[in-house]
Short mmCIF file of C-alpha atoms and ligand atoms in Angstrom, two decimals:
data_model
loop_
_atom_site.label_atom_id
_atom_site.label_comp_id
_atom_site.label_asym_id
_atom_site.label_seq_id
_atom_site.Cartn_x
_atom_site.Cartn_y
_atom_site.Cartn_z
CA UNK A 1 -16.11 1.22 -4.78
CA UNK A 2 -17.39 0.51 -1.27
CA UNK A 3 -19.87 3.39 -1.48
CA UNK A 4 -21.17 2.19 -4.83
CA UNK A 5 -21.27 -1.42 -3.66
CA UNK A 6 -18.80 -2.51 -6.35
CA UNK A 7 -16.73 -4.22 -3.69
CA UNK A 8 -17.54 -5.30 -0.16
CA UNK A 9 -15.60 -4.87 3.04
CA UNK A 10 -15.74 -8.64 3.43
CA UNK A 11 -13.89 -9.02 0.12
CA UNK A 12 -11.33 -6.37 1.07
CA UNK A 13 -10.79 -7.88 4.50
CA UNK A 14 -10.44 -11.40 3.11
CA UNK A 15 -7.90 -10.14 0.60
CA UNK A 16 -5.87 -8.47 3.36
CA UNK A 17 -6.03 -11.55 5.59
CA UNK A 18 -4.84 -13.75 2.70
CA UNK A 19 -2.00 -11.34 2.07
CA UNK A 20 -1.03 -11.39 5.74
CA UNK A 21 -1.06 -15.18 5.74
CA UNK A 22 1.16 -15.29 2.67
CA UNK A 23 3.69 -12.71 3.89
CA UNK A 24 3.87 -13.31 7.64
CA UNK A 25 6.23 -16.31 7.40
CA UNK A 26 8.98 -14.01 6.18
CA UNK A 27 7.92 -10.51 7.30
CA UNK A 28 6.75 -11.06 10.90
CA UNK A 29 4.94 -7.71 10.77
CA UNK A 30 2.12 -8.74 13.11
CA UNK A 31 2.13 -9.74 16.77
CA UNK A 32 -1.50 -10.83 16.59
CA UNK A 33 -4.04 -11.17 13.80
CA UNK A 34 -7.70 -11.00 14.75
CA UNK A 35 -9.23 -12.55 11.64
CA UNK A 36 -12.58 -13.50 13.09
CA UNK A 37 -13.29 -10.13 14.67
CA UNK A 38 -12.13 -8.42 11.49
CA UNK A 39 -14.65 -10.40 9.48
CA UNK A 40 -17.39 -9.47 11.94
CA UNK A 41 -16.50 -5.78 11.63
CA UNK A 42 -16.42 -6.15 7.83
CA UNK A 43 -19.90 -7.68 7.77
CA UNK A 44 -21.37 -4.89 9.86
CA UNK A 45 -19.61 -2.27 7.71
CA UNK A 46 -21.13 -3.86 4.60
CA UNK A 47 -24.50 -3.81 6.28
CA UNK A 48 -24.15 -0.06 6.89
CA UNK A 49 -23.35 0.53 3.21
CA UNK A 50 -26.37 -1.49 2.13
CA UNK A 51 -28.60 0.51 4.47
CA UNK A 52 -27.12 3.72 3.13
CA UNK A 53 -27.81 2.75 -0.47
CA UNK A 54 -31.38 1.84 0.49
CA UNK A 55 -31.82 5.33 1.93
CA UNK A 56 -32.26 4.01 5.46
CA UNK A 57 -29.52 6.16 7.02
CA UNK A 58 -29.69 9.90 7.46
CA UNK A 59 -25.91 10.26 7.34
CA UNK A 60 -23.45 8.66 4.93
CA UNK A 61 -21.09 6.28 6.74
CA UNK A 62 -17.49 7.49 7.17
CA UNK A 63 -15.20 6.89 4.22
CA UNK A 64 -13.27 4.56 6.56
CA UNK A 65 -16.35 2.36 6.98
CA UNK A 66 -15.20 -1.12 5.93
CA UNK A 67 -11.54 -0.23 5.37
CA UNK A 68 -9.10 -2.79 6.85
CA UNK A 69 -6.37 -1.23 9.02
CA UNK A 70 -3.65 -2.42 11.40
CA UNK A 71 -2.71 -1.01 14.80
CA UNK A 72 0.70 -0.87 16.44
CA UNK A 73 0.77 -3.08 19.51
CA UNK A 74 1.41 -0.19 21.90
CA UNK A 75 -2.15 1.10 21.42
CA UNK A 76 -5.01 -0.51 23.30
CA UNK A 77 -7.83 -2.25 21.49
CA UNK A 78 -10.43 -3.67 23.89
CA UNK A 79 -10.15 -7.42 24.49
CA UNK A 80 -7.11 -7.90 22.27
CA UNK A 81 -3.69 -8.26 23.91
CA UNK A 82 -1.52 -5.16 23.91
CA UNK A 83 2.04 -6.42 24.38
CA UNK A 84 4.19 -3.42 23.43
CA UNK A 85 6.57 -6.07 22.07
CA UNK A 86 7.48 -6.98 25.65
CA UNK A 87 7.46 -10.22 27.67
CA UNK A 88 6.21 -8.04 30.50
CA UNK A 89 2.86 -7.49 28.77
CA UNK A 90 2.56 -10.79 26.88
CA UNK A 91 -0.82 -11.45 28.48
CA UNK A 92 -2.02 -7.89 29.05
CA UNK A 93 -5.61 -7.60 27.91
CA UNK A 94 -6.90 -4.02 27.87
CA UNK A 95 -10.52 -3.58 28.86
CA UNK A 96 -10.97 -0.48 26.72
CA UNK A 97 -9.95 1.08 23.40
CA UNK A 98 -7.33 3.80 23.12
CA UNK A 99 -9.03 6.97 21.88
CA UNK A 100 -7.30 6.52 18.51
CA UNK A 101 -8.64 2.95 18.22
CA UNK A 102 -12.08 4.02 19.43
CA UNK A 103 -12.34 6.72 16.76
CA UNK A 104 -11.40 4.30 14.00
CA UNK A 105 -13.85 1.77 15.37
CA UNK A 106 -16.63 4.38 15.48
CA UNK A 107 -15.84 5.25 11.85
CA UNK A 108 -16.42 1.59 10.93
CA UNK A 109 -12.79 0.64 10.19
CA UNK A 110 -11.85 -3.03 10.30
CA UNK A 111 -9.01 -4.06 12.65
CA UNK A 112 -6.84 -6.73 11.03
CA UNK A 113 -4.42 -7.09 13.91
CA UNK A 114 -1.70 -5.60 16.07
CA UNK A 115 1.68 -4.86 14.49
CA UNK A 116 5.18 -5.61 15.69
CA UNK A 117 7.21 -2.96 17.50
CA UNK A 118 10.45 -2.51 19.36
CA UNK A 119 9.83 -3.25 23.04
CA UNK A 120 7.91 -0.27 24.47
CA UNK A 121 8.67 1.51 21.16
CA UNK A 122 12.34 1.83 22.12
CA UNK A 123 14.36 1.32 19.00
CA UNK A 124 14.85 2.13 15.34
CA UNK A 125 14.76 -1.29 13.70
CA UNK A 126 12.01 -3.42 15.31
CA UNK A 127 14.77 -5.80 16.38
CA UNK A 128 14.06 -5.08 20.07
CA UNK A 129 10.77 -7.00 20.01
CA UNK A 130 10.38 -10.12 22.12
CA UNK A 131 8.46 -11.57 19.14
CA UNK A 132 11.51 -11.40 16.87
CA UNK A 133 12.35 -8.77 14.26
CA UNK A 134 10.15 -7.63 11.40
CA UNK A 135 11.79 -7.87 7.98
CA UNK A 136 11.76 -5.19 5.29
CA UNK A 137 9.51 -6.15 2.35
CA UNK A 138 12.02 -4.59 -0.07
CA UNK A 139 14.83 -6.84 1.14
CA UNK A 140 14.23 -9.45 3.78
CA UNK A 141 17.82 -9.26 4.99
CA UNK A 142 17.18 -5.70 6.07
CA UNK A 143 15.31 -3.97 8.88
CA UNK A 144 12.03 -2.12 8.25
CA UNK A 145 13.10 0.66 10.64
CA UNK A 146 11.36 1.19 13.92
CA UNK A 147 9.81 1.27 16.24
CA UNK A 148 6.62 1.14 14.12
CA UNK A 149 8.35 -1.37 11.82
CA UNK A 150 5.44 -3.82 11.70
CA UNK A 151 3.03 -1.06 10.68
CA UNK A 152 5.37 0.26 7.96
CA UNK A 153 6.18 -3.22 6.60
CA UNK A 154 2.53 -4.29 6.47
CA UNK A 155 1.53 -1.15 4.57
CA UNK A 156 4.46 -1.58 2.16
CA UNK A 157 3.56 -5.26 1.64
CA UNK A 158 -0.04 -4.24 0.94
CA UNK A 159 -1.38 -6.42 3.75
CA UNK A 160 -3.36 -3.44 4.99
CA UNK A 161 -4.61 -0.13 3.65
CA UNK A 162 -3.02 1.80 6.48
CA UNK A 163 -1.77 1.45 10.01
CA UNK A 164 -1.39 3.36 13.22
CA UNK A 165 2.08 3.92 14.60
CA UNK A 166 3.58 6.07 17.32
CA UNK A 167 6.41 8.56 17.03
CA UNK A 168 8.45 9.56 20.09
CA UNK A 169 11.67 10.37 18.24
CA UNK A 170 10.96 9.26 14.69
CA UNK A 171 9.21 5.93 15.01
CA UNK A 172 6.59 6.68 12.36
CA UNK A 173 8.70 8.68 9.90
CA UNK A 174 11.88 6.58 10.00
CA UNK A 175 10.22 3.19 9.24
CA UNK A 176 8.02 4.92 6.63
CA UNK A 177 11.20 6.14 4.95
CA UNK A 178 12.87 2.71 5.08
CA UNK A 179 9.76 0.90 3.78
CA UNK A 180 8.77 3.39 1.06
CA UNK A 181 5.44 4.51 2.55
CA UNK A 182 4.01 7.77 3.90
CA UNK A 183 4.51 8.38 7.63
CA UNK A 184 2.77 11.28 9.34
CA UNK A 185 3.65 12.43 12.85
CA UNK A 186 1.16 15.11 13.84
CA UNK A 187 1.93 17.91 16.31
CA UNK A 188 2.15 16.97 19.97
CA UNK A 189 -1.41 17.30 21.25
CA UNK A 190 -3.20 16.77 17.93
CA UNK A 191 -4.22 13.15 18.59
CA UNK A 192 -5.12 11.87 22.04
CA UNK A 193 -2.57 9.62 23.74
CA UNK A 194 -5.22 7.99 25.93
CA UNK A 195 -4.73 4.23 25.79
CA UNK A 196 -1.22 4.51 24.36
CA UNK A 197 1.33 2.59 26.43
CA UNK A 198 3.59 5.44 27.50
CA UNK A 199 7.30 5.70 26.66
CA UNK A 200 8.31 9.40 26.73
CA UNK A 201 5.08 11.20 27.57
CA UNK A 202 6.22 14.66 26.52
CA UNK A 203 7.19 13.33 23.05
CA UNK A 204 4.83 10.41 22.32
CA UNK A 205 2.39 11.05 19.51
CA UNK A 206 0.12 8.74 17.53
CA UNK A 207 0.80 8.82 13.79
CA UNK A 208 -0.23 7.08 10.58
CA UNK A 209 1.42 4.88 7.96
CA UNK A 210 -0.27 4.88 4.57
CA UNK A 211 0.54 4.62 0.88
CA UNK A 212 -0.47 8.19 0.09
CA UNK A 213 -0.66 11.59 1.74
CA UNK A 214 -4.35 11.64 0.90
CA UNK A 215 -4.91 8.47 2.95
CA UNK A 216 -2.94 10.08 5.79
CA UNK A 217 -5.30 13.08 5.63
CA UNK A 218 -8.36 10.82 5.78
CA UNK A 219 -7.02 9.00 8.83
CA UNK A 220 -5.92 12.20 10.57
CA UNK A 221 -9.37 13.69 10.06
CA UNK A 222 -10.86 10.81 12.03
CA UNK A 223 -8.14 10.65 14.71
CA UNK A 224 -7.52 14.32 15.48
CA UNK A 225 -9.47 16.38 17.97
CA UNK A 226 -10.01 17.13 21.63
CA UNK A 227 -10.27 14.36 24.20
CA UNK A 228 -11.13 14.85 27.84
CA UNK A 229 -9.16 11.69 28.67
CA UNK A 230 -5.84 13.33 27.69
CA UNK A 231 -5.03 16.70 29.23
CA UNK A 232 -2.22 17.29 26.71
CA UNK A 233 -4.57 16.89 23.77
CA UNK A 234 -5.40 20.38 22.47
CA UNK A 235 -9.00 21.51 22.95
CA UNK A 236 -9.35 23.04 19.47
CA UNK A 237 -11.19 21.28 16.67
CA UNK A 238 -8.98 20.22 13.75
CA UNK A 239 -9.39 21.89 10.34
CA UNK A 240 -10.61 20.05 7.25
CA UNK A 241 -7.45 18.25 6.10
CA UNK A 242 -8.91 17.12 2.80
CA UNK A 243 -10.39 20.19 1.15
CA UNK A 244 -7.03 21.73 0.15
CA UNK A 245 -5.91 18.48 -1.48
CA UNK A 246 -8.34 18.86 -4.34
CA UNK A 247 -7.46 22.52 -5.02
CA UNK A 248 -5.94 22.86 -8.48
CA UNK A 249 -3.32 25.36 -7.25
CA UNK A 250 0.39 24.53 -7.41
CA UNK A 251 2.90 25.37 -4.69
CA UNK A 252 3.38 29.02 -5.73
CA UNK A 253 4.02 31.30 -2.79
CA UNK A 254 5.23 28.44 -0.58
CA UNK A 255 8.69 28.96 0.90
CA UNK A 256 10.65 25.79 1.61
CA UNK A 257 13.76 25.97 3.81
CA UNK A 258 16.68 23.60 3.36
CA UNK A 259 18.77 23.19 6.53
CA UNK A 260 22.41 22.55 5.77
CA UNK A 261 22.58 20.65 9.08
CA UNK A 262 20.33 17.94 7.59
CA UNK A 263 22.75 17.17 4.77
CA UNK A 264 25.77 16.37 6.92
CA UNK A 265 26.64 13.69 9.45
CA UNK A 266 26.85 10.43 7.56
CA UNK A 267 24.22 11.06 4.89
CA UNK A 268 24.60 8.55 2.04
CA UNK A 269 25.53 10.14 -1.29
CA UNK A 270 22.57 8.46 -2.98
CA UNK A 271 20.13 9.66 -0.29
CA UNK A 272 21.41 13.23 -0.64
CA UNK A 273 21.17 13.10 -4.43
CA UNK A 274 17.58 11.86 -4.50
CA UNK A 275 16.39 14.20 -1.77
CA UNK A 276 17.93 17.17 -3.59
CA UNK A 277 16.20 16.02 -6.78
CA UNK A 278 12.90 15.88 -4.87
CA UNK A 279 13.43 19.43 -3.62
CA UNK A 280 14.10 20.53 -7.22
CA UNK A 281 10.78 19.02 -8.18
CA UNK A 282 9.04 20.97 -5.40
CA UNK A 283 10.62 24.12 -6.92
CA UNK A 284 9.27 23.09 -10.30
CA UNK A 285 5.83 22.81 -8.72
CA UNK A 286 6.11 26.48 -7.75
CA UNK A 287 7.78 26.51 -4.32
CA UNK A 288 10.55 28.93 -3.50
CA UNK A 289 13.61 27.14 -2.08
CA UNK A 290 15.95 28.89 0.37
CA UNK A 291 18.72 27.86 2.74
CA UNK A 292 18.02 28.05 6.47
CA UNK A 293 19.93 27.11 9.60
CA UNK A 294 19.06 24.76 12.45
CA UNK A 295 22.29 25.23 14.41
CA UNK A 296 21.29 23.14 17.46
CA UNK A 297 20.64 19.98 15.40
CA UNK A 298 23.72 18.21 16.78
CA UNK A 299 22.55 18.73 20.38
CA UNK A 300 19.08 17.34 19.74
CA UNK A 301 20.15 13.71 19.94
CA UNK A 302 21.79 13.77 23.41
CA UNK A 303 18.96 15.96 24.75
CA UNK A 304 16.33 13.59 23.36
CA UNK A 305 17.95 10.46 24.79
CA UNK A 306 18.29 12.05 28.22
CA UNK A 307 14.72 13.31 28.43
CA UNK A 308 13.05 10.34 26.72
CA UNK A 309 14.89 7.87 28.95
CA UNK A 310 14.18 9.89 32.09
CA UNK A 311 10.48 9.85 31.24
CA UNK A 312 10.67 6.16 30.34
CA UNK A 313 12.25 5.28 33.68
CA UNK A 314 9.29 6.90 35.43
CA UNK A 315 6.65 5.48 33.06
CA UNK A 316 7.98 1.94 33.29
CA UNK A 317 8.09 1.94 37.10
CA UNK A 318 4.49 0.70 37.05
CA UNK A 319 5.55 -2.70 35.68
CA UNK A 320 6.33 -4.31 38.99
CA UNK A 321 4.38 -7.53 38.60
CA UNK A 322 1.63 -6.39 40.92
CA UNK A 323 -0.87 -4.48 38.82
CA UNK A 324 0.39 -4.96 35.30
CA UNK A 325 1.94 -7.71 33.34
CA UNK A 326 3.67 -10.91 34.19
CA UNK A 327 4.68 -11.69 37.76
CA UNK A 328 7.71 -13.74 38.82
CA UNK A 329 7.25 -14.60 42.46
CA UNK A 330 10.16 -14.24 44.88
CA UNK A 331 10.53 -14.94 48.59
CA UNK A 332 9.37 -11.43 49.46
CA UNK A 333 7.95 -8.36 47.73
CA UNK A 334 11.35 -6.95 46.83
CA UNK A 335 12.46 -10.18 45.21
CA UNK A 336 9.15 -10.35 43.31
CA UNK A 337 9.85 -6.88 41.88
CA UNK A 338 13.41 -7.83 40.96
CA UNK A 339 12.51 -11.16 39.37
CA UNK A 340 9.60 -9.66 37.47
CA UNK A 341 11.62 -6.82 35.99
CA UNK A 342 14.70 -8.96 35.35
CA UNK A 343 12.78 -11.44 33.22
CA UNK A 344 10.07 -9.12 31.88
CA UNK A 345 12.24 -6.45 30.24
CA UNK A 346 14.70 -6.88 27.38
CA UNK A 347 18.23 -5.43 27.34
CA UNK A 348 17.45 -2.13 25.55
CA UNK A 349 14.60 -1.33 27.92
CA UNK A 350 16.87 -2.04 30.90
CA UNK A 351 19.57 0.20 29.43
CA UNK A 352 17.08 3.04 29.06
CA UNK A 353 15.67 2.65 32.57
CA UNK A 354 19.20 2.75 33.99
CA UNK A 355 20.27 5.78 31.93
CA UNK A 356 17.03 7.61 32.65
CA UNK A 357 17.11 6.88 36.38
CA UNK A 358 20.73 8.02 36.54
CA UNK A 359 19.91 11.32 34.79
CA UNK A 360 17.23 12.01 37.39
CA UNK A 361 19.22 11.26 40.54
CA UNK A 362 20.09 14.02 42.99
CA UNK A 363 23.44 15.44 42.00
CA UNK A 364 23.05 14.57 38.32
CA UNK A 365 19.61 16.01 37.72
CA UNK A 366 20.93 19.54 37.07
CA UNK A 367 23.81 18.35 34.88
CA UNK A 368 21.79 16.01 32.72
CA UNK A 369 18.02 16.25 32.88
CA UNK A 370 17.73 19.98 33.46
CA UNK A 371 20.40 20.83 30.89
CA UNK A 372 18.70 18.61 28.35
CA UNK A 373 15.45 20.49 28.97
CA UNK A 374 17.25 23.78 28.30
CA UNK A 375 18.67 22.38 25.06
CA UNK A 376 15.13 21.33 24.17
CA UNK A 377 14.06 24.98 24.41
CA UNK A 378 16.96 26.04 22.18
CA UNK A 379 16.03 23.42 19.57
CA UNK A 380 12.49 24.73 19.61
CA UNK A 381 13.79 28.29 19.18
CA UNK A 382 15.77 27.15 16.10
CA UNK A 383 12.50 26.07 14.54
CA UNK A 384 10.68 29.25 15.60
CA UNK A 385 13.38 31.34 13.88
CA UNK A 386 13.32 29.13 10.77
CA UNK A 387 9.53 29.30 10.49
CA UNK A 388 9.71 33.09 10.56
CA UNK A 389 11.43 32.77 7.18
CA UNK A 390 9.88 29.68 5.60
CA UNK A 391 6.61 27.72 5.58
CA UNK A 392 8.04 24.22 5.39
CA UNK A 393 11.43 22.62 6.04
CA UNK A 394 12.63 19.80 3.76
CA UNK A 395 15.45 17.27 3.99
CA UNK A 396 16.17 13.54 4.22
CA UNK A 397 14.16 11.57 6.80
CA UNK A 398 17.10 9.30 7.55
CA UNK A 399 20.81 9.41 6.72
CA UNK A 400 20.77 5.96 5.07
CA UNK A 401 18.39 3.51 3.46
CA UNK A 402 17.40 0.30 5.29
CA UNK A 403 20.38 -1.37 6.97
CA UNK A 404 21.00 -5.10 7.40
CA UNK A 405 19.42 -6.97 10.30
CA UNK A 406 21.93 -7.15 13.13
CA UNK A 407 24.15 -4.38 11.71
CA UNK A 408 23.56 -1.98 14.60
CA UNK A 409 22.28 -4.15 17.43
CA UNK A 410 25.68 -4.27 19.15
CA UNK A 411 26.20 -0.51 18.95
CA UNK A 412 23.34 1.49 20.49
CA UNK A 413 24.85 4.83 19.48
CA UNK A 414 24.87 3.84 15.80
CA UNK A 415 21.23 2.78 16.18
CA UNK A 416 20.35 6.09 17.87
CA UNK A 417 21.96 8.04 15.01
CA UNK A 418 19.35 6.79 12.54
CA UNK A 419 16.93 9.24 14.21
CA UNK A 420 19.19 12.25 13.93
CA UNK A 421 16.89 14.14 11.52
CA UNK A 422 13.57 13.09 13.02
CA UNK A 423 13.90 13.58 16.76
CA UNK A 424 14.27 17.37 16.84
CA UNK A 425 10.64 17.61 15.64
CA UNK A 426 9.60 15.68 18.77
CA UNK A 427 11.67 17.98 20.99
CA UNK A 428 9.81 20.94 19.46
CA UNK A 429 6.40 19.21 19.24
CA UNK A 430 6.00 20.07 15.54
CA UNK A 431 4.49 17.88 12.81
CA UNK A 432 6.49 15.99 10.21
CA UNK A 433 5.81 13.70 7.29
CA UNK A 434 8.05 11.29 5.41
CA UNK A 435 7.24 10.35 1.85
CA UNK A 436 8.94 8.12 -0.69
CA UNK A 437 11.11 10.20 -3.06
CA UNK A 438 13.51 7.76 -4.71
CA UNK A 439 15.42 4.50 -4.58
CA UNK A 440 19.09 3.77 -4.04
CA UNK A 441 21.19 1.47 -6.23
CA UNK A 442 19.91 -1.58 -4.28
CA UNK A 443 16.30 -0.57 -4.99
CA UNK A 444 15.72 0.48 -1.39
CA UNK A 445 13.34 3.36 -0.73
CA UNK A 446 14.53 6.86 0.20
CA UNK A 447 12.35 9.24 2.23
CA UNK A 448 11.84 13.00 1.99
CA UNK A 449 10.97 14.61 5.32
CA UNK A 450 8.80 17.73 5.45
CA UNK A 451 8.48 19.61 8.75
CA UNK A 452 6.02 22.39 9.53
CA UNK A 453 5.08 24.72 12.36
CA UNK A 454 2.91 23.29 15.14
CA UNK A 455 -0.61 22.35 13.98
CA UNK A 456 0.17 22.99 10.29
CA UNK A 457 -0.40 19.36 9.28
CA UNK A 458 -2.72 20.58 6.56
CA UNK A 459 0.12 22.46 4.86
CA UNK A 460 2.43 19.44 5.01
CA UNK A 461 -0.24 17.11 3.63
CA UNK A 462 -0.93 19.44 0.74
CA UNK A 463 2.76 19.65 -0.24
CA UNK A 464 3.09 15.87 0.13
CA UNK A 465 -0.02 15.27 -1.97
CA UNK A 466 1.16 17.59 -4.77
CA UNK A 467 4.50 15.79 -4.73
CA UNK A 468 2.79 12.41 -5.02
CA UNK A 469 0.62 13.63 -7.91
CA UNK A 470 3.84 14.44 -9.77
CA UNK A 471 5.77 11.25 -8.88
CA UNK A 472 5.15 7.51 -8.73
CA UNK A 473 7.58 6.41 -6.01
CA UNK A 474 4.65 5.47 -3.78
CA UNK A 475 3.29 3.15 -6.47
CA UNK A 476 6.40 0.97 -6.73
CA UNK A 477 6.06 -2.59 -5.53
CA UNK A 478 8.46 -4.19 -3.08
CA UNK A 479 8.12 -7.65 -4.66
CA UNK A 480 7.64 -9.32 -1.32
CA UNK A 481 7.44 -12.74 -2.98
CA UNK A 482 11.23 -12.78 -3.53
N1 LIG B 1 14.36 5.38 17.85
C1 LIG B 1 14.03 6.33 18.88
C2 LIG B 1 14.23 5.69 20.23
O1 LIG B 1 14.68 4.59 20.24
C3 LIG B 1 12.62 6.77 18.73
C4 LIG B 1 11.64 5.73 19.12
C5 LIG B 1 10.23 6.19 18.93
O2 LIG B 1 9.95 7.18 18.26
N2 LIG B 1 9.33 5.50 19.58
O3 LIG B 1 13.98 6.26 21.25
#
């Protein structure tokens, strides 16, 4: 409609801003809304479309030109605060765009605002934000998942057409599952991390939250690709993620592996039932289903929390009140550090810094950090063996549907367990996608997770797209007005 001029970006952006205004009082999905700038971007996007229709441009604008999007508040957008959900960065104003933001900007996308997140992306419920929790549009008494909870909730509430998130251990896929939207975590190295506020640098990856797999493919096409500002970003050009979506072929010849280890360990009966039904549907679409084993699954969680926290303790050392963030003066430099960090960080961030620092100390390094790294290799080998036999792995994204606000805040281990099926993909660096595949008896969304070998996003997106053509779970409405 934008290309044809049947709708304008100004109209789309106004509609999104109205929706945000109506839903924010009870969702709290945004940390900041940049309405004025969004309208400016919308006007210039409309101008580009007009020029295109008049034949004044040699190249058609990107299909994202004029599309309103939201960005998780751990990614930098020039001249808009990037808080990471932390008091520490309440007033931090980046001077430049993250590469992911810059690529969307260059494509002509409209930035509605920055979405709520657990502090420094540490959490699974968006309750660890200094701006208060985000609520799940399907049931306001429940969490949206996390840490990209604001992004997932705003997409589910239809306040935006898509959003950026980040996934260190599941933070795109888990909230996507709990909010009934599509969450794509690409392979480590597929999208530049430049301008992303670091948590666990060997896991962190930018991802997308959208209503459909097709939208995820469109966003990935713009975001993926080499970047000289991030040495861990792979130098190879991405494939065309969209061409295979329109192929009429079914899933014949595709082998899908079902790991028994992803159907144990506190999986709700209703979640298991719906995910198994989704797998049956994939078989009906032509895929061959076979059992596989991921025997190190149970060791992934402790290994992840050791390595991620060790990396976090190093990454967060920079917040000392001198160069970044808020400063609480003391009588000397040491006291300034102490006061700044005492008041700037919330309890979960402090817990992680302490655990991570401990795991790295002389005497414990070998027992904890080094052993965790060895387990990481074993987890990766599990996937290598599995992908010798199958093309895709399928299972539930999360053991349960959205839980009640406050239900797990007192028990960090229970909170950590909600990532049990997502974090091994981060240990191995492989891509994963979560897509809506059913509802439980409380009408809460259930997510199907598909995992693939490194850099096979295209395969995952095709399977997800075929699944969405055959189902309508992604078209259900959360009735946010209730
Ligand atoms: N919930 C996991 C954690 O708290 C993962 C977070 C993330 O992916 N950013 O570490």
